[in-house]
Amino acid sequence: MNNSTVCLANATVCDGASCVVPESDFNTTLSVVLSTVLTILLSLVMFSMGCNVEIKKFLGHIKQPWGICVGFLCQFGIMPLTGFILSVTFDILPIQAVVVLIMGCCPGGTTSNILAYWADGDMDLSISMTTCSTLLALGMMPLCLLIYTKMWVDSGIILIPYDKIGISLVTLVVPVSIGMFVNHRWPQKAKIILKVGSIAGALLIVLIAVVGGVLYQSAWIIEPKLWVIGTIFPLAGYSLGFFLARIAGQSWHRCRTVALETGMQNTQLCSTIVQLSFTPEELNLVFTFPLIYSIFQIIMAAILLALYVAYKKCYRKNNKELPEDKGSEPDPEASFQKANEGFQPDEKHTPVDKKEKF
């Protein structure tokens, strides 16, 4: 098969649109630097996420865990299953399917907390769900991979690097725990750390895209199947999370919260795990998928948020009350607004009227 129109001239292995270029000393050094910087930046992001957790409110949700249980079922039930179905349906490579599953098993991040705030969600539930899914991912991600990749592992097609994935997860749970302690002892300093962590998260995405583009040039020859999966996957997470929460009897603002926590994954964590766990040859096939998912999860969330804002304005214009369950309204002075002001502007006002909700 002639792949000259696709592969570079010095490619050593060509299979369809997939190429492997000999790795230079510069690429080896850059790969080590990238892995190190990714780990440091992601640790800072996870540390800042821990600084967003108020221990008393977190323990309160643990004692009344129905909302968190619904979120757990969405996060580690719906998302991995959806990833597996999409992988089989579109018949992608097994190694690509593994990364799709890793993305499905990743917890939410601080972005989902910000969007839940803008969507008038239950902020305490959002933060608690993010924290629980991050801690539980330590065991649930390897378990889901064991279940859904069995058909490929048993046939000898792929080998899952559980040891590297486990080490990556363990080293990231520690910063979250430290962040929770910092917020408990020094809440004012935690607000500053939260803002720094948000900036670090944005830098992390840019760094992954730029340096990854240099290291894994052939990875940017992306199969259309991955683009389609990257588009459908987050939308399925938002939709299924919302409907499952509603079926479980959750109020509208909690349904929005669960939906955002389900579809909005921690793509920085996924990129770091992929970078630390797979060989350069494998990374050429899978490195770009977390970036694709990151792009479309933001686009889909922005569209859904715009629809919600338009719907709310329509009700305001008609002088109607939004059909919110009044008995389950979140406290306007929720702990998120009092103790976690990192997402709010410096002026002491909120961007939306918390009494009008959908």
Short mmCIF file of C-alpha atoms in Angstrom, two decimals:
data_model
loop_
_atom_site.label_atom_id
_atom_site.label_comp_id
_atom_site.label_asym_id
_atom_site.label_seq_id
_atom_site.Cartn_x
_atom_site.Cartn_y
_atom_site.Cartn_z
CA MET A 1 0.00 0.00 0.00
CA ASN A 2 1.40 3.37 -0.96
CA ASN A 3 1.14 5.81 1.93
CA SER A 4 3.49 8.43 0.51
CA THR A 5 0.69 10.96 0.31
CA VAL A 6 0.00 10.58 4.02
CA CYS A 7 3.16 9.55 5.83
CA LEU A 8 6.39 11.47 6.16
CA ALA A 9 9.36 10.39 4.06
CA ASN A 10 11.29 9.07 7.09
CA ALA A 11 8.39 7.13 8.59
CA THR A 12 9.39 3.61 9.62
CA VAL A 13 5.93 2.10 10.09
CA CYS A 14 2.89 2.94 7.97
CA ASP A 15 -0.57 1.45 8.35
CA GLY A 16 -3.29 3.35 6.56
CA ALA A 17 -3.30 6.87 7.94
CA SER A 18 -1.11 5.95 10.92
CA CYS A 19 2.61 6.66 10.76
CA VAL A 20 5.55 6.28 13.14
CA VAL A 21 8.55 8.56 12.70
CA PRO A 22 11.93 7.67 14.25
CA GLU A 23 12.27 9.37 17.60
CA SER A 24 15.18 11.84 17.86
CA ASP A 25 17.13 12.72 20.99
CA PHE A 26 15.41 16.09 20.98
CA ASN A 27 11.99 14.42 20.98
CA THR A 28 13.04 12.11 23.81
CA THR A 29 14.18 15.04 25.94
CA LEU A 30 11.07 17.05 25.09
CA SER A 31 8.85 14.11 25.97
CA VAL A 32 10.44 13.83 29.43
CA VAL A 33 10.09 17.59 29.95
CA LEU A 34 6.45 17.48 28.83
CA SER A 35 5.64 14.60 31.19
CA THR A 36 7.27 16.43 34.10
CA VAL A 37 5.60 19.78 33.41
CA LEU A 38 2.21 18.11 32.84
CA THR A 39 2.47 16.35 36.20
CA ILE A 40 3.43 19.56 38.04
CA LEU A 41 0.73 21.69 36.41
CA LEU A 42 -1.95 19.06 36.87
CA SER A 43 -0.97 18.66 40.52
CA LEU A 44 -1.45 22.43 40.91
CA VAL A 45 -4.85 22.21 39.22
CA MET A 46 -5.93 19.34 41.49
CA PHE A 47 -4.53 21.18 44.53
CA SER A 48 -6.62 24.23 43.64
CA MET A 49 -9.65 22.00 43.16
CA GLY A 50 -9.19 20.72 46.70
CA CYS A 51 -9.05 24.35 47.86
CA ASN A 52 -12.58 24.70 46.50
CA VAL A 53 -13.98 22.08 48.89
CA GLU A 54 -15.55 23.03 52.21
CA ILE A 55 -15.15 19.96 54.39
CA LYS A 56 -18.32 20.49 56.46
CA LYS A 57 -20.55 20.78 53.39
CA PHE A 58 -18.74 17.86 51.74
CA LEU A 59 -19.38 15.65 54.76
CA GLY A 60 -23.00 16.82 54.78
CA HIS A 61 -23.47 15.47 51.25
CA ILE A 62 -21.75 12.23 52.27
CA LYS A 63 -24.31 11.79 55.07
CA GLN A 64 -27.16 12.43 52.61
CA PRO A 65 -25.60 10.88 49.52
CA TRP A 66 -28.54 10.48 47.12
CA GLY A 67 -27.38 13.26 44.81
CA ILE A 68 -23.80 12.01 44.87
CA CYS A 69 -24.99 8.43 44.21
CA VAL A 70 -26.87 9.60 41.11
CA GLY A 71 -23.74 11.43 39.99
CA PHE A 72 -21.61 8.35 40.68
CA LEU A 73 -23.89 6.21 38.52
CA CYS A 74 -23.66 8.77 35.70
CA GLN A 75 -19.90 9.25 36.01
CA PHE A 76 -18.76 5.65 36.27
CA GLY A 77 -21.79 3.90 34.79
CA ILE A 78 -23.10 5.95 31.88
CA MET A 79 -19.87 7.52 30.62
CA PRO A 80 -17.67 4.38 30.37
CA LEU A 81 -20.56 2.41 28.84
CA THR A 82 -21.19 5.20 26.32
CA GLY A 83 -17.49 5.29 25.45
CA PHE A 84 -17.45 1.53 24.91
CA ILE A 85 -20.57 1.63 22.71
CA LEU A 86 -19.14 4.47 20.59
CA SER A 87 -15.79 2.67 20.23
CA VAL A 88 -17.42 -0.56 19.06
CA THR A 89 -19.96 1.21 16.85
CA PHE A 90 -17.33 3.22 14.97
CA ASP A 91 -14.83 0.32 14.97
CA ILE A 92 -11.82 2.37 16.07
CA LEU A 93 -8.45 0.83 16.98
CA PRO A 94 -8.31 -0.91 20.39
CA ILE A 95 -5.66 1.51 21.68
CA GLN A 96 -7.91 4.41 20.68
CA ALA A 97 -10.84 2.73 22.40
CA VAL A 98 -8.79 2.53 25.60
CA VAL A 99 -8.22 6.30 25.56
CA VAL A 100 -11.92 6.92 24.88
CA LEU A 101 -12.68 4.76 27.94
CA ILE A 102 -10.08 6.60 30.04
CA MET A 103 -11.79 9.85 29.08
CA GLY A 104 -15.14 8.38 30.09
CA CYS A 105 -13.74 7.36 33.49
CA CYS A 106 -12.12 10.73 34.24
CA PRO A 107 -13.75 12.80 36.99
CA GLY A 108 -15.10 16.29 36.54
CA GLY A 109 -12.92 19.34 37.03
CA THR A 110 -13.15 22.94 38.17
CA THR A 111 -14.65 23.89 34.78
CA SER A 112 -17.80 21.97 35.62
CA ASN A 113 -18.04 23.90 38.90
CA ILE A 114 -17.81 27.22 37.06
CA LEU A 115 -20.45 26.22 34.51
CA ALA A 116 -22.75 24.89 37.25
CA TYR A 117 -22.53 28.30 38.91
CA TRP A 118 -23.42 30.08 35.65
CA ALA A 119 -26.31 27.63 35.11
CA ASP A 120 -27.76 28.31 38.60
CA GLY A 121 -26.87 24.80 39.72
CA ASP A 122 -26.41 23.32 43.18
CA MET A 123 -22.85 24.43 43.87
CA ASP A 124 -22.31 22.32 47.00
CA LEU A 125 -23.44 19.23 45.07
CA SER A 126 -21.22 20.14 42.10
CA ILE A 127 -18.11 20.51 44.23
CA SER A 128 -18.91 17.37 46.24
CA MET A 129 -19.46 15.35 43.05
CA THR A 130 -16.17 16.57 41.59
CA THR A 131 -14.31 15.68 44.77
CA CYS A 132 -15.92 12.24 45.15
CA SER A 133 -15.41 11.30 41.49
CA THR A 134 -11.76 12.37 41.72
CA LEU A 135 -11.14 10.21 44.79
CA LEU A 136 -13.17 7.26 43.50
CA ALA A 137 -11.45 7.34 40.10
CA LEU A 138 -8.48 5.74 41.83
CA GLY A 139 -10.38 2.46 41.93
CA MET A 140 -13.15 2.91 39.38
CA MET A 141 -10.99 3.78 36.37
CA PRO A 142 -8.92 0.55 36.52
CA LEU A 143 -12.11 -1.44 37.22
CA CYS A 144 -13.96 0.02 34.22
CA LEU A 145 -10.93 -0.55 31.99
CA LEU A 146 -10.73 -4.15 33.20
CA ILE A 147 -14.40 -4.73 32.35
CA TYR A 148 -14.65 -2.96 29.00
CA THR A 149 -11.26 -3.86 27.50
CA LYS A 150 -11.47 -7.58 28.31
CA MET A 151 -12.37 -8.51 24.72
CA TRP A 152 -9.17 -6.87 23.41
CA VAL A 153 -6.87 -7.88 26.27
CA ASP A 154 -7.88 -11.55 26.16
CA SER A 155 -7.15 -11.67 22.44
CA GLY A 156 -3.67 -10.22 23.04
CA ILE A 157 -4.30 -7.12 20.91
CA ILE A 158 -3.45 -4.62 23.64
CA LEU A 159 -1.86 -4.49 27.09
CA ILE A 160 -3.30 -2.01 29.59
CA PRO A 161 -0.58 -0.25 31.67
CA TYR A 162 -2.48 -0.46 34.94
CA ASP A 163 0.63 0.25 37.01
CA LYS A 164 1.34 3.57 35.27
CA ILE A 165 -2.32 4.60 35.31
CA GLY A 166 -2.57 3.74 39.01
CA ILE A 167 0.57 5.70 39.89
CA SER A 168 -0.76 8.72 37.97
CA LEU A 169 -4.05 8.60 39.87
CA VAL A 170 -2.44 8.14 43.30
CA THR A 171 -0.10 11.09 42.82
CA LEU A 172 -3.07 13.30 41.92
CA VAL A 173 -5.32 12.32 44.84
CA VAL A 174 -2.72 13.67 47.29
CA PRO A 175 -2.89 17.31 46.06
CA VAL A 176 -6.71 17.26 46.33
CA SER A 177 -6.49 16.12 49.95
CA ILE A 178 -3.91 18.78 50.77
CA GLY A 179 -6.07 21.42 49.09
CA MET A 180 -9.06 20.44 51.24
CA PHE A 181 -6.91 20.85 54.35
CA VAL A 182 -5.64 24.26 53.20
CA ASN A 183 -9.21 25.48 52.59
CA HIS A 184 -10.19 24.27 56.06
CA ARG A 185 -7.31 26.05 57.79
CA TRP A 186 -6.73 29.10 55.57
CA PRO A 187 -9.91 29.78 53.52
CA GLN A 188 -8.79 33.24 52.35
CA LYS A 189 -5.54 31.89 50.89
CA ALA A 190 -7.50 29.05 49.29
CA LYS A 191 -9.44 31.59 47.18
CA ILE A 192 -6.19 32.90 45.72
CA ILE A 193 -4.93 29.38 45.03
CA LEU A 194 -8.22 28.59 43.28
CA LYS A 195 -7.72 31.46 40.82
CA VAL A 196 -4.10 30.43 40.19
CA GLY A 197 -5.23 26.86 39.57
CA SER A 198 -7.80 28.02 37.02
CA ILE A 199 -5.06 29.83 35.08
CA ALA A 200 -2.81 26.76 35.34
CA GLY A 201 -5.61 24.62 33.89
CA ALA A 202 -5.86 26.88 30.83
CA LEU A 203 -2.08 26.87 30.38
CA LEU A 204 -2.10 23.09 30.63
CA ILE A 205 -4.46 22.73 27.66
CA VAL A 206 -2.34 25.12 25.55
CA LEU A 207 0.89 23.34 26.53
CA ILE A 208 -0.55 19.94 25.63
CA ALA A 209 -1.67 21.19 22.22
CA VAL A 210 1.57 23.03 21.32
CA VAL A 211 4.21 20.65 22.64
CA GLY A 212 2.16 17.60 21.68
CA GLY A 213 1.97 18.97 18.15
CA VAL A 214 5.76 19.04 17.99
CA LEU A 215 6.29 15.62 19.56
CA TYR A 216 3.53 13.69 17.82
CA GLN A 217 3.17 15.32 14.43
CA SER A 218 1.49 12.35 12.79
CA ALA A 219 -1.09 12.35 15.60
CA TRP A 220 -2.67 15.37 13.93
CA ILE A 221 -3.66 13.21 10.98
CA ILE A 222 -6.92 12.48 12.77
CA GLU A 223 -9.43 9.93 11.60
CA PRO A 224 -12.95 11.36 11.06
CA LYS A 225 -14.26 8.67 13.43
CA LEU A 226 -12.46 10.29 16.37
CA TRP A 227 -13.94 13.69 15.52
CA VAL A 228 -17.42 12.17 15.46
CA ILE A 229 -16.89 10.37 18.78
CA GLY A 230 -15.44 13.54 20.32
CA THR A 231 -18.61 15.38 19.28
CA ILE A 232 -21.17 12.80 20.37
CA PHE A 233 -19.53 11.73 23.62
CA PRO A 234 -19.88 14.95 25.68
CA LEU A 235 -23.37 15.65 24.33
CA ALA A 236 -24.43 12.14 25.35
CA GLY A 237 -22.98 12.74 28.81
CA TYR A 238 -24.88 16.00 29.30
CA SER A 239 -28.16 14.53 28.01
CA LEU A 240 -28.07 11.19 29.80
CA GLY A 241 -26.87 12.77 33.05
CA PHE A 242 -29.77 15.24 33.00
CA PHE A 243 -32.44 12.64 32.24
CA LEU A 244 -31.14 10.10 34.75
CA ALA A 245 -31.08 12.75 37.48
CA ARG A 246 -34.65 13.74 36.60
CA ILE A 247 -35.79 10.10 36.62
CA ALA A 248 -34.18 9.78 40.07
CA GLY A 249 -36.42 12.61 41.29
CA GLN A 250 -33.80 15.35 41.52
CA SER A 251 -34.88 18.99 41.25
CA TRP A 252 -34.23 20.99 38.08
CA HIS A 253 -31.18 22.83 39.41
CA ARG A 254 -29.68 19.52 40.56
CA CYS A 255 -30.43 17.94 37.18
CA ARG A 256 -28.42 20.70 35.51
CA THR A 257 -25.61 20.13 38.01
CA VAL A 258 -25.49 16.37 37.44
CA ALA A 259 -25.61 16.88 33.66
CA LEU A 260 -22.61 19.22 33.69
CA GLU A 261 -20.64 16.99 36.06
CA THR A 262 -21.33 13.98 33.82
CA GLY A 263 -20.42 15.45 30.45
CA MET A 264 -17.66 17.84 31.54
CA GLN A 265 -14.60 15.65 32.06
CA ASN A 266 -11.15 16.52 33.39
CA THR A 267 -9.38 16.41 30.00
CA GLN A 268 -6.10 17.60 31.53
CA LEU A 269 -6.07 14.50 33.71
CA CYS A 270 -6.79 12.29 30.70
CA SER A 271 -3.98 13.89 28.66
CA THR A 272 -1.52 13.46 31.52
CA ILE A 273 -2.43 9.81 32.09
CA VAL A 274 -2.12 9.11 28.35
CA GLN A 275 1.24 10.90 28.15
CA LEU A 276 2.64 9.00 31.15
CA SER A 277 1.21 5.58 30.28
CA PHE A 278 1.75 4.91 26.57
CA THR A 279 4.71 4.62 24.22
CA PRO A 280 5.50 7.28 21.56
CA GLU A 281 4.22 4.93 18.85
CA GLU A 282 0.89 4.57 20.67
CA LEU A 283 0.71 8.28 21.43
CA ASN A 284 0.83 9.05 17.72
CA LEU A 285 -2.53 7.28 17.45
CA VAL A 286 -4.30 8.65 20.53
CA PHE A 287 -2.70 11.86 21.79
CA THR A 288 -5.16 14.25 20.14
CA PHE A 289 -8.41 12.68 21.35
CA PRO A 290 -8.43 14.41 24.79
CA LEU A 291 -7.98 17.73 22.97
CA ILE A 292 -10.86 16.92 20.61
CA TYR A 293 -13.10 16.06 23.57
CA SER A 294 -12.00 19.23 25.39
CA ILE A 295 -13.00 21.41 22.44
CA PHE A 296 -16.42 19.88 21.94
CA GLN A 297 -17.33 19.60 25.62
CA ILE A 298 -16.83 23.36 25.91
CA ILE A 299 -18.75 24.06 22.69
CA MET A 300 -21.67 21.83 23.69
CA ALA A 301 -21.76 23.29 27.23
CA ALA A 302 -21.74 26.83 25.82
CA ILE A 303 -24.66 26.02 23.51
CA LEU A 304 -26.68 24.43 26.32
CA LEU A 305 -25.90 27.33 28.66
CA ALA A 306 -26.96 29.84 25.99
CA LEU A 307 -30.25 27.96 25.52
CA TYR A 308 -30.85 28.03 29.27
CA VAL A 309 -30.16 31.77 29.51
CA ALA A 310 -32.46 32.45 26.52
CA TYR A 311 -35.19 30.33 28.12
CA LYS A 312 -34.84 32.18 31.40
CA LYS A 313 -35.04 35.58 29.70
CA CYS A 314 -38.14 34.44 27.82
CA TYR A 315 -39.88 33.65 31.11
CA ARG A 316 -38.80 36.98 32.56
CA LYS A 317 -40.21 38.83 29.57
CA ASN A 318 -43.55 37.07 29.98
CA ASN A 319 -43.53 37.70 33.75
CA LYS A 320 -43.83 34.04 34.55
CA GLU A 321 -42.25 32.01 37.28
CA LEU A 322 -39.73 29.43 36.26
CA PRO A 323 -40.97 25.87 36.98
CA GLU A 324 -38.48 25.19 39.74
CA ASP A 325 -39.27 22.94 42.68
CA LYS A 326 -39.55 25.58 45.38
CA GLY A 327 -39.13 23.13 48.21
CA SER A 328 -35.72 22.11 46.90
CA GLU A 329 -34.36 25.58 46.12
CA PRO A 330 -30.69 25.97 46.97
CA ASP A 331 -29.86 28.52 49.62
CA PRO A 332 -29.10 31.90 47.97
CA GLU A 333 -26.31 32.27 50.48
CA ALA A 334 -24.85 28.86 49.72
CA SER A 335 -21.45 27.96 51.08
CA PHE A 336 -20.02 28.19 47.57
CA GLN A 337 -20.83 31.91 47.45
CA LYS A 338 -19.64 32.59 50.97
CA ALA A 339 -16.48 30.51 51.20
CA ASN A 340 -15.52 29.86 47.59
CA GLU A 341 -15.44 33.27 45.96
CA GLY A 342 -12.69 32.34 43.54
CA PHE A 343 -15.09 32.12 40.59
CA GLN A 344 -16.87 35.38 41.37
CA PRO A 345 -15.79 38.87 40.29
CA ASP A 346 -14.24 41.12 42.88
CA GLU A 347 -17.46 43.17 43.15
CA LYS A 348 -19.87 41.65 45.62
CA HIS A 349 -22.71 40.91 43.21
CA THR A 350 -23.89 37.84 41.40
CA PRO A 351 -24.39 37.81 37.63
CA VAL A 352 -27.85 36.24 37.79
CA ASP A 353 -30.91 36.54 39.99
CA LYS A 354 -30.78 33.44 42.14
CA LYS A 355 -34.52 33.63 42.82
CA GLU A 356 -35.38 32.94 39.20
CA LYS A 357 -34.39 29.45 38.29
CA PHE A 358 -35.34 26.72 35.90
#
